[in-house]
């Protein structure tokens, strides 16, 4: 950090996922329906299974409700095969760095994947996230000296 009588310049972490004005939900249950141990990294886009209410990594090809994004995983989670974990926190609003978002490997899901939303319209994952209040920004958003 550089401090003078006229200004303060601080080094900023340009790899910050949650940029600002974020809201979070805590207490969600995460489900590992696979037969393998699973590590889900921070920044994974999450969906919710409609019948059980459990979170899973989003897959645009699903048809159980989990194809609709509900938030971004706020911390790494390790799950045993077929295990669950309570008290999972997701970011459900605010600004996030889109380059740092991740998706479940093997699903070919991206921000530009098309999902049919509950009203029957085809929408991109990017648009569904923004509809619920998650603003996708570049990872260097508000990192200039003038916060632009």
mmCIF file of N, CA and C in Angstrom, residues 17-18 40-46 71-77 89 91 96-104 111 129:
data_model
loop_
_atom_site.group_PDB
_atom_site.id
_atom_site.type_symbol
_atom_site.label_atom_id
_atom_site.label_comp_id
_atom_site.label_asym_id
_atom_site.label_seq_id
_atom_site.Cartn_x
_atom_site.Cartn_y
_atom_site.Cartn_z
ATOM 1 N N UNK A 17 -13.587 -13.548 -6.445
ATOM 2 C CA UNK A 17 -14.803 -14.083 -7.048
ATOM 3 C C UNK A 17 -16.018 -13.232 -6.694
ATOM 4 N N UNK A 18 -16.211 -12.953 -5.420
ATOM 5 C CA UNK A 18 -17.358 -12.176 -4.964
ATOM 6 C C UNK A 18 -16.921 -10.723 -4.850
ATOM 7 N N UNK A 40 -16.178 -30.090 -4.614
ATOM 8 C CA UNK A 40 -16.845 -29.042 -5.376
ATOM 9 C C UNK A 40 -16.191 -27.724 -4.986
ATOM 10 N N UNK A 41 -15.541 -27.048 -5.934
ATOM 11 C CA UNK A 41 -14.789 -25.839 -5.595
ATOM 12 C C UNK A 41 -15.675 -24.602 -5.434
ATOM 13 N N UNK A 42 -15.162 -23.647 -4.684
ATOM 14 C CA UNK A 42 -15.792 -22.334 -4.576
ATOM 15 C C UNK A 42 -16.021 -21.792 -5.981
ATOM 16 N N UNK A 43 -17.174 -21.174 -6.200
ATOM 17 C CA UNK A 43 -17.472 -20.595 -7.505
ATOM 18 C C UNK A 43 -18.272 -21.500 -8.417
ATOM 19 N N UNK A 44 -18.616 -22.710 -7.943
ATOM 20 C CA UNK A 44 -19.416 -23.612 -8.761
ATOM 21 C C UNK A 44 -20.852 -23.108 -8.806
ATOM 22 N N UNK A 45 -21.415 -23.036 -10.000
ATOM 23 C CA UNK A 45 -22.810 -22.639 -10.159
ATOM 24 C C UNK A 45 -23.680 -23.815 -9.715
ATOM 25 N N UNK A 46 -24.630 -23.527 -8.802
ATOM 26 C CA UNK A 46 -25.424 -24.586 -8.187
ATOM 27 C C UNK A 46 -26.875 -24.538 -8.647
ATOM 28 N N UNK A 71 -27.623 -20.218 -7.275
ATOM 29 C CA UNK A 71 -26.563 -19.486 -6.603
ATOM 30 C C UNK A 71 -25.186 -20.010 -6.947
ATOM 31 N N UNK A 72 -24.192 -19.409 -6.296
ATOM 32 C CA UNK A 72 -22.784 -19.736 -6.510
ATOM 33 C C UNK A 72 -22.227 -20.255 -5.190
ATOM 34 N N UNK A 73 -21.584 -21.412 -5.213
ATOM 35 C CA UNK A 73 -21.029 -21.999 -3.997
ATOM 36 C C UNK A 73 -19.976 -21.064 -3.402
ATOM 37 N N UNK A 74 -20.123 -20.754 -2.114
ATOM 38 C CA UNK A 74 -19.273 -19.753 -1.463
ATOM 39 C C UNK A 74 -18.038 -20.345 -0.796
ATOM 40 N N UNK A 75 -17.902 -21.664 -0.749
ATOM 41 C CA UNK A 75 -16.741 -22.304 -0.132
ATOM 42 C C UNK A 75 -16.573 -23.702 -0.712
ATOM 43 N N UNK A 76 -15.344 -24.217 -0.669
ATOM 44 C CA UNK A 76 -15.090 -25.575 -1.153
ATOM 45 C C UNK A 76 -15.851 -26.585 -0.297
ATOM 46 N N UNK A 77 -16.331 -27.646 -0.934
ATOM 47 C CA UNK A 77 -17.031 -28.716 -0.221
ATOM 48 C C UNK A 77 -16.457 -30.047 -0.675
ATOM 49 N N UNK A 89 -23.162 -22.803 2.152
ATOM 50 C CA UNK A 89 -23.478 -21.406 1.858
ATOM 51 C C UNK A 89 -23.336 -21.138 0.366
ATOM 52 N N UNK A 91 -23.914 -17.927 -2.638
ATOM 53 C CA UNK A 91 -24.160 -16.519 -2.941
ATOM 54 C C UNK A 91 -25.389 -16.487 -3.849
ATOM 55 N N UNK A 96 -20.386 -10.953 -9.107
ATOM 56 C CA UNK A 96 -19.392 -12.024 -9.115
ATOM 57 C C UNK A 96 -18.572 -11.939 -10.398
ATOM 58 N N UNK A 97 -17.344 -12.417 -10.322
ATOM 59 C CA UNK A 97 -16.443 -12.430 -11.481
ATOM 60 C C UNK A 97 -16.774 -13.639 -12.353
ATOM 61 N N UNK A 98 -17.298 -13.381 -13.539
ATOM 62 C CA UNK A 98 -17.759 -14.481 -14.380
ATOM 63 C C UNK A 98 -16.639 -15.418 -14.822
ATOM 64 N N UNK A 99 -15.416 -14.908 -14.958
ATOM 65 C CA UNK A 99 -14.305 -15.768 -15.394
ATOM 66 C C UNK A 99 -13.942 -16.816 -14.342
ATOM 67 N N UNK A 100 -14.324 -16.584 -13.094
ATOM 68 C CA UNK A 100 -13.964 -17.494 -12.011
ATOM 69 C C UNK A 100 -15.067 -18.488 -11.670
ATOM 70 N N UNK A 101 -16.191 -18.434 -12.378
ATOM 71 C CA UNK A 101 -17.269 -19.396 -12.146
ATOM 72 C C UNK A 101 -16.885 -20.738 -12.747
ATOM 73 N N UNK A 102 -17.318 -21.809 -12.092
ATOM 74 C CA UNK A 102 -17.038 -23.150 -12.603
ATOM 75 C C UNK A 102 -18.342 -23.937 -12.693
ATOM 76 N N UNK A 103 -18.289 -24.993 -13.475
ATOM 77 C CA UNK A 103 -19.437 -25.868 -13.663
ATOM 78 C C UNK A 103 -18.992 -27.297 -13.425
ATOM 79 N N UNK A 104 -19.960 -28.162 -13.167
ATOM 80 C CA UNK A 104 -19.702 -29.575 -12.944
ATOM 81 C C UNK A 104 -18.979 -30.146 -14.164
ATOM 82 N N UNK A 111 -21.836 -20.729 -19.199
ATOM 83 C CA UNK A 111 -22.748 -19.606 -19.023
ATOM 84 C C UNK A 111 -23.662 -19.414 -20.227
ATOM 85 N N UNK A 129 -29.003 -16.395 -14.214
ATOM 86 C CA UNK A 129 -28.272 -15.883 -13.048
ATOM 87 C C UNK A 129 -28.548 -14.393 -12.858
#
